Amino acid sequence: MIAVQGVTKRFGPLLAVNDVSFEVDRGEVVGFLGPNAAGKTTTMRMLTGTLQPDSGVVLFDGVPIETDLRDAKRRVGYLPEANPLYDDMLVAEYLEYVAEIRRIRGADARRAVRDAAEETALEAVFFRPIGECSKGYRQRIGLAAAILHRPEILVLDEPTEGLDPNQRVEIRKLINALGAERTVLLSTHVMQEVEATCQRLLIISGGRLVADGTVADLAADRTGGAFYLVEAEGDDVSEALAALEGVSSATAETHEGRTRVRLEVASGAELRPTIFELATRRGWALWELHREQANLERVFRSLTANGEASTPLAEEVEE
């Protein structure tokens, strides 16, 4: 449904987005991750038609959005990170105002406002001034405005920023529900949110796309993706474990006569039987043997560790 082909965007001497390409299928919920000032917001603004790329093209259903930018914008609902709202308006008034901007009028406007409010559970604050609403409700109001015109595509930039854990859970459930009927591109810094909400991940660093796949696929593709925790009592525990084939690093600490070792393994080989056999042969008392899979946070750090920091201009643009 969405195709981004070789998109590049500069702000003066700053290269904010550098030859980025990816596709999003109809009905997918895709997480868009990256460090601060990596180019996420700039890319999302080009998807919504707010910014135009210097080179490359954004297509909806194979048609460049610049062919009919107004029609392309009708197909997209956008919740920016800042979520600008009018505090002195009632929630109902604000949604009616958004409908007017979207050129939805009369009975259609009333139906659209009602449906958006119901879908985002705003009934309790519908006639309350926006300035009196909590942060969680303010995000819901922004989401209601984004879906009011029944868009096929939702672009959400940090939709849970500043929310407490309970509010995050509620917004996460809401996004899952909204994604049942729409294509969603979601930017966030909260890894648990991505794992709970998104079917696929795009990771951008230094203006370039550095990864595209599911959490499991990305973890499997990273070298050093398998980690083992071993706690044993005996002689030369850390030295013997570090010498095992495939171990790329080993860190050890000793407490009350036991040695606890964390092993990083470059390959996907299963070492637990080998470690158990080694412990038996050397007469160790084995207290713990546990394998960890590479989690999303570790994969993210690995992929973005070498991303070049952008200039202050990029940070200003991202904000």
Tab-separated table of N, CA and C in Angstrom, residues 14-109:
chain	number	residue	atom	x	y	z
A	14	LEU	N	22.561	19.930	6.035
A	14	LEU	CA	22.268	18.704	6.777
A	14	LEU	C	21.533	17.687	5.919
A	15	LEU	N	22.051	16.468	5.866
A	15	LEU	CA	21.377	15.359	5.202
A	15	LEU	C	20.567	14.617	6.257
A	16	ALA	N	19.264	14.928	6.354
A	16	ALA	CA	18.419	14.384	7.423
A	16	ALA	C	17.947	12.969	7.122
A	17	VAL	N	17.588	12.700	5.848
A	17	VAL	CA	17.144	11.369	5.414
A	17	VAL	C	17.924	11.027	4.150
A	18	ASN	N	18.531	9.861	4.139
A	18	ASN	CA	19.502	9.522	3.101
A	18	ASN	C	19.111	8.238	2.368
A	19	ASP	N	18.463	8.384	1.223
A	19	ASP	CA	18.191	7.262	0.319
A	19	ASP	C	17.450	6.118	1.032
A	20	VAL	N	16.329	6.451	1.647
A	20	VAL	CA	15.544	5.469	2.409
A	20	VAL	C	14.492	4.834	1.510
A	21	SER	N	14.404	3.506	1.575
A	21	SER	CA	13.405	2.751	0.805
A	21	SER	C	12.787	1.673	1.680
A	22	PHE	N	11.475	1.532	1.619
A	22	PHE	CA	10.781	0.432	2.289
A	22	PHE	C	9.355	0.368	1.762
A	23	GLU	N	8.656	-0.728	2.079
A	23	GLU	CA	7.259	-0.895	1.692
A	23	GLU	C	6.444	-1.330	2.907
A	24	VAL	N	5.197	-0.936	2.946
A	24	VAL	CA	4.266	-1.350	3.995
A	24	VAL	C	3.009	-1.883	3.318
A	25	ASP	N	2.648	-3.113	3.642
A	25	ASP	CA	1.476	-3.735	3.026
A	25	ASP	C	0.191	-3.258	3.689
A	26	ARG	N	-0.897	-3.382	2.972
A	26	ARG	CA	-2.208	-3.014	3.497
A	26	ARG	C	-2.514	-3.838	4.753
A	27	GLY	N	-2.941	-3.152	5.813
A	27	GLY	CA	-3.311	-3.830	7.043
A	27	GLY	C	-2.174	-4.108	8.003
A	28	GLU	N	-0.943	-3.762	7.649
A	28	GLU	CA	0.189	-3.982	8.554
A	28	GLU	C	0.252	-2.896	9.626
A	29	VAL	N	0.737	-3.268	10.818
A	29	VAL	CA	1.096	-2.304	11.856
A	29	VAL	C	2.609	-2.372	11.992
A	30	VAL	N	3.283	-1.307	11.591
A	30	VAL	CA	4.741	-1.303	11.479
A	30	VAL	C	5.330	-0.292	12.455
A	31	GLY	N	6.312	-0.730	13.238
A	31	GLY	CA	7.024	0.163	14.150
A	31	GLY	C	8.176	0.835	13.435
A	32	PHE	N	8.340	2.129	13.686
A	32	PHE	CA	9.404	2.915	13.063
A	32	PHE	C	10.284	3.435	14.193
A	33	LEU	N	11.479	2.851	14.335
A	33	LEU	CA	12.347	3.129	15.474
A	33	LEU	C	13.621	3.835	15.035
A	34	GLY	N	14.195	4.564	15.963
A	34	GLY	CA	15.476	5.202	15.709
A	34	GLY	C	15.848	6.102	16.859
A	35	PRO	N	17.140	6.415	17.014
A	35	PRO	CA	17.543	7.365	18.056
A	35	PRO	C	16.974	8.748	17.766
A	36	ASN	N	17.096	9.645	18.741
A	36	ASN	CA	16.691	11.024	18.509
A	36	ASN	C	17.458	11.605	17.325
A	37	ALA	N	16.753	12.383	16.496
A	37	ALA	CA	17.350	13.061	15.334
A	37	ALA	C	17.884	12.072	14.303
A	38	ALA	N	17.289	10.858	14.244
A	38	ALA	CA	17.734	9.878	13.248
A	38	ALA	C	17.078	10.077	11.897
A	39	GLY	N	15.992	10.843	11.835
A	39	GLY	CA	15.269	11.061	10.590
A	39	GLY	C	13.863	10.496	10.584
A	40	LYS	N	13.375	10.000	11.740
A	40	LYS	CA	12.048	9.384	11.802
A	40	LYS	C	10.953	10.380	11.467
A	41	THR	N	10.936	11.498	12.211
A	41	THR	CA	9.855	12.463	12.025
A	41	THR	C	9.887	13.058	10.625
A	42	THR	N	11.077	13.336	10.113
A	42	THR	CA	11.191	13.872	8.746
A	42	THR	C	10.603	12.889	7.746
A	43	THR	N	10.911	11.590	7.902
A	43	THR	CA	10.368	10.575	6.997
A	43	THR	C	8.853	10.501	7.111
A	44	MET	N	8.337	10.545	8.342
A	44	MET	CA	6.891	10.457	8.532
A	44	MET	C	6.187	11.672	7.932
A	45	ARG	N	6.801	12.828	8.031
A	45	ARG	CA	6.193	14.018	7.439
A	45	ARG	C	6.176	13.936	5.914
A	46	MET	N	7.168	13.268	5.333
A	46	MET	CA	7.140	13.079	3.876
A	46	MET	C	6.055	12.080	3.487
A	47	LEU	N	5.803	11.092	4.346
A	47	LEU	CA	4.721	10.140	4.081
A	47	LEU	C	3.358	10.816	4.104
A	48	THR	N	3.202	11.820	4.965
A	48	THR	CA	1.916	12.495	5.076
A	48	THR	C	1.761	13.617	4.059
A	49	GLY	N	2.812	13.902	3.305
A	49	GLY	CA	2.747	14.986	2.328
A	49	GLY	C	3.030	16.352	2.915
A	50	THR	N	3.377	16.409	4.207
A	50	THR	CA	3.692	17.689	4.844
A	50	THR	C	5.014	18.242	4.337
A	51	LEU	N	5.981	17.360	4.110
A	51	LEU	CA	7.262	17.721	3.506
A	51	LEU	C	7.401	17.001	2.179
A	52	GLN	N	8.114	17.599	1.259
A	52	GLN	CA	8.391	16.974	-0.028
A	52	GLN	C	9.846	16.517	-0.068
A	53	PRO	N	10.119	15.300	-0.530
A	53	PRO	CA	11.508	14.843	-0.608
A	53	PRO	C	12.283	15.616	-1.669
A	54	ASP	N	13.599	15.754	-1.447
A	54	ASP	CA	14.456	16.374	-2.457
A	54	ASP	C	14.687	15.430	-3.632
A	55	SER	N	14.703	14.137	-3.324
A	55	SER	CA	14.793	13.125	-4.387
A	55	SER	C	14.098	11.867	-3.887
A	56	GLY	N	13.776	10.970	-4.805
A	56	GLY	CA	13.002	9.790	-4.452
A	56	GLY	C	11.520	10.089	-4.495
A	57	VAL	N	10.724	9.070	-4.168
A	57	VAL	CA	9.272	9.213	-4.315
A	57	VAL	C	8.555	8.383	-3.262
A	58	VAL	N	7.411	8.885	-2.806
A	58	VAL	CA	6.489	8.151	-1.932
A	58	VAL	C	5.264	7.794	-2.756
A	59	LEU	N	4.866	6.508	-2.733
A	59	LEU	CA	3.729	6.048	-3.521
A	59	LEU	C	2.680	5.411	-2.621
A	60	PHE	N	1.420	5.666	-2.920
A	60	PHE	CA	0.298	4.956	-2.330
A	60	PHE	C	-0.341	4.122	-3.433
A	61	ASP	N	-0.394	2.806	-3.234
A	61	ASP	CA	-0.949	1.903	-4.245
A	61	ASP	C	-0.299	2.133	-5.605
A	62	GLY	N	1.015	2.343	-5.603
A	62	GLY	CA	1.771	2.469	-6.849
A	62	GLY	C	1.717	3.825	-7.513
A	63	VAL	N	0.993	4.782	-6.924
A	63	VAL	CA	0.851	6.112	-7.519
A	63	VAL	C	1.619	7.119	-6.671
A	64	PRO	N	2.540	7.911	-7.245
A	64	PRO	CA	3.250	8.925	-6.467
A	64	PRO	C	2.270	9.899	-5.829
A	65	ILE	N	2.462	10.190	-4.542
A	65	ILE	CA	1.497	11.046	-3.849
A	65	ILE	C	1.512	12.466	-4.413
A	66	GLU	N	2.625	12.863	-5.022
A	66	GLU	CA	2.692	14.214	-5.597
A	66	GLU	C	1.786	14.367	-6.818
A	67	THR	N	1.335	13.230	-7.395
A	67	THR	CA	0.412	13.296	-8.528
A	67	THR	C	-0.880	13.999	-8.138
A	68	ASP	N	-1.381	13.705	-6.932
A	68	ASP	CA	-2.561	14.378	-6.395
A	68	ASP	C	-2.376	14.442	-4.889
A	69	LEU	N	-1.644	15.457	-4.443
A	69	LEU	CA	-1.269	15.545	-3.039
A	69	LEU	C	-2.492	15.697	-2.135
A	70	ARG	N	-3.498	16.419	-2.580
A	70	ARG	CA	-4.699	16.603	-1.767
A	70	ARG	C	-5.401	15.260	-1.539
A	71	ASP	N	-5.524	14.467	-2.582
A	71	ASP	CA	-6.169	13.162	-2.437
A	71	ASP	C	-5.343	12.251	-1.544
A	72	ALA	N	-4.000	12.313	-1.685
A	72	ALA	CA	-3.122	11.492	-0.845
A	72	ALA	C	-3.300	11.840	0.627
A	73	LYS	N	-3.417	13.145	0.924
A	73	LYS	CA	-3.595	13.574	2.310
A	73	LYS	C	-4.936	13.119	2.877
A	74	ARG	N	-5.938	12.990	2.015
A	74	ARG	CA	-7.235	12.480	2.482
A	74	ARG	C	-7.136	11.031	2.958
A	75	ARG	N	-6.179	10.309	2.431
A	75	ARG	CA	-6.038	8.891	2.757
A	75	ARG	C	-5.249	8.650	4.037
A	76	VAL	N	-4.672	9.725	4.603
A	76	VAL	CA	-3.781	9.589	5.755
A	76	VAL	C	-4.347	10.305	6.971
A	77	GLY	N	-4.271	9.648	8.126
A	77	GLY	CA	-4.519	10.296	9.407
A	77	GLY	C	-3.199	10.426	10.132
A	78	TYR	N	-2.898	11.624	10.649
A	78	TYR	CA	-1.571	11.893	11.209
A	78	TYR	C	-1.711	12.427	12.623
A	79	LEU	N	-1.041	11.791	13.567
A	79	LEU	CA	-0.938	12.288	14.933
A	79	LEU	C	0.506	12.697	15.169
A	80	PRO	N	0.834	13.996	15.102
A	80	PRO	CA	2.211	14.426	15.335
A	80	PRO	C	2.585	14.297	16.799
A	81	GLU	N	3.874	14.281	17.067
A	81	GLU	CA	4.342	14.120	18.449
A	81	GLU	C	3.830	15.246	19.332
A	82	ALA	N	3.801	16.481	18.809
A	82	ALA	CA	3.368	17.628	19.606
A	82	ALA	C	1.870	17.591	19.891
A	83	ASN	N	1.064	16.949	19.044
A	83	ASN	CA	-0.387	16.838	19.201
A	83	ASN	C	-1.016	18.185	19.526
A	84	PRO	N	-0.979	19.130	18.580
A	84	PRO	CA	-1.504	20.474	18.862
A	84	PRO	C	-3.018	20.477	19.035
A	85	LEU	N	-3.487	21.002	20.157
A	85	LEU	CA	-4.918	21.071	20.460
A	85	LEU	C	-5.254	22.486	20.944
A	86	TYR	N	-6.535	22.860	20.852
A	86	TYR	CA	-7.016	24.148	21.340
A	86	TYR	C	-7.631	23.946	22.726
A	87	ASP	N	-6.911	24.371	23.754
A	87	ASP	CA	-7.325	24.080	25.122
A	87	ASP	C	-8.660	24.720	25.492
A	88	ASP	N	-9.004	25.842	24.862
A	88	ASP	CA	-10.240	26.527	25.250
A	88	ASP	C	-11.478	25.956	24.563
A	89	MET	N	-11.292	25.019	23.631
A	89	MET	CA	-12.429	24.387	22.965
A	89	MET	C	-12.918	23.182	23.761
A	90	LEU	N	-14.206	22.914	23.675
A	90	LEU	CA	-14.717	21.624	24.136
A	90	LEU	C	-14.231	20.538	23.189
A	91	VAL	N	-14.137	19.310	23.687
A	91	VAL	CA	-13.721	18.194	22.829
A	91	VAL	C	-14.643	18.098	21.620
A	92	ALA	N	-15.943	18.200	21.855
A	92	ALA	CA	-16.913	18.120	20.753
A	92	ALA	C	-16.689	19.229	19.741
A	93	GLU	N	-16.437	20.457	20.227
A	93	GLU	CA	-16.209	21.586	19.325
A	93	GLU	C	-14.956	21.373	18.479
A	94	TYR	N	-13.913	20.850	19.114
A	94	TYR	CA	-12.664	20.637	18.382
A	94	TYR	C	-12.849	19.607	17.262
A	95	LEU	N	-13.536	18.510	17.566
A	95	LEU	CA	-13.748	17.481	16.546
A	95	LEU	C	-14.653	17.999	15.426
A	96	GLU	N	-15.631	18.817	15.777
A	96	GLU	CA	-16.461	19.445	14.735
A	96	GLU	C	-15.635	20.381	13.867
A	97	TYR	N	-14.686	21.082	14.499
A	97	TYR	CA	-13.790	21.977	13.766
A	97	TYR	C	-12.910	21.184	12.795
A	98	VAL	N	-12.389	20.055	13.258
A	98	VAL	CA	-11.577	19.202	12.385
A	98	VAL	C	-12.413	18.685	11.216
A	99	ALA	N	-13.654	18.315	11.490
A	99	ALA	CA	-14.541	17.859	10.408
A	99	ALA	C	-14.731	18.967	9.377
A	100	GLU	N	-14.908	20.206	9.840
A	100	GLU	CA	-15.080	21.342	8.931
A	100	GLU	C	-13.831	21.523	8.061
A	101	ILE	N	-12.645	21.425	8.684
A	101	ILE	CA	-11.393	21.541	7.926
A	101	ILE	C	-11.306	20.440	6.868
A	102	ARG	N	-11.793	19.258	7.241
A	102	ARG	CA	-11.764	18.122	6.318
A	102	ARG	C	-12.908	18.189	5.290
A	103	ARG	N	-13.692	19.253	5.343
A	103	ARG	CA	-14.827	19.452	4.425
A	103	ARG	C	-15.885	18.364	4.558
A	104	ILE	N	-16.066	17.917	5.815
A	104	ILE	CA	-17.151	16.990	6.135
A	104	ILE	C	-18.226	17.825	6.817
A	105	ARG	N	-19.432	17.822	6.291
A	105	ARG	CA	-20.447	18.744	6.791
A	105	ARG	C	-21.786	18.030	7.027
A	106	GLY	N	-22.663	18.743	7.746
A	106	GLY	CA	-24.017	18.254	7.947
A	106	GLY	C	-24.073	16.937	8.703
A	107	ALA	N	-24.970	16.067	8.253
A	107	ALA	CA	-25.157	14.767	8.909
A	107	ALA	C	-23.895	13.927	8.852
A	108	ASP	N	-23.128	14.055	7.759
A	108	ASP	CA	-21.877	13.295	7.645
A	108	ASP	C	-20.890	13.705	8.733
A	109	ALA	N	-20.830	15.017	9.030
A	109	ALA	CA	-19.926	15.503	10.070
A	109	ALA	C	-20.348	14.977	11.435
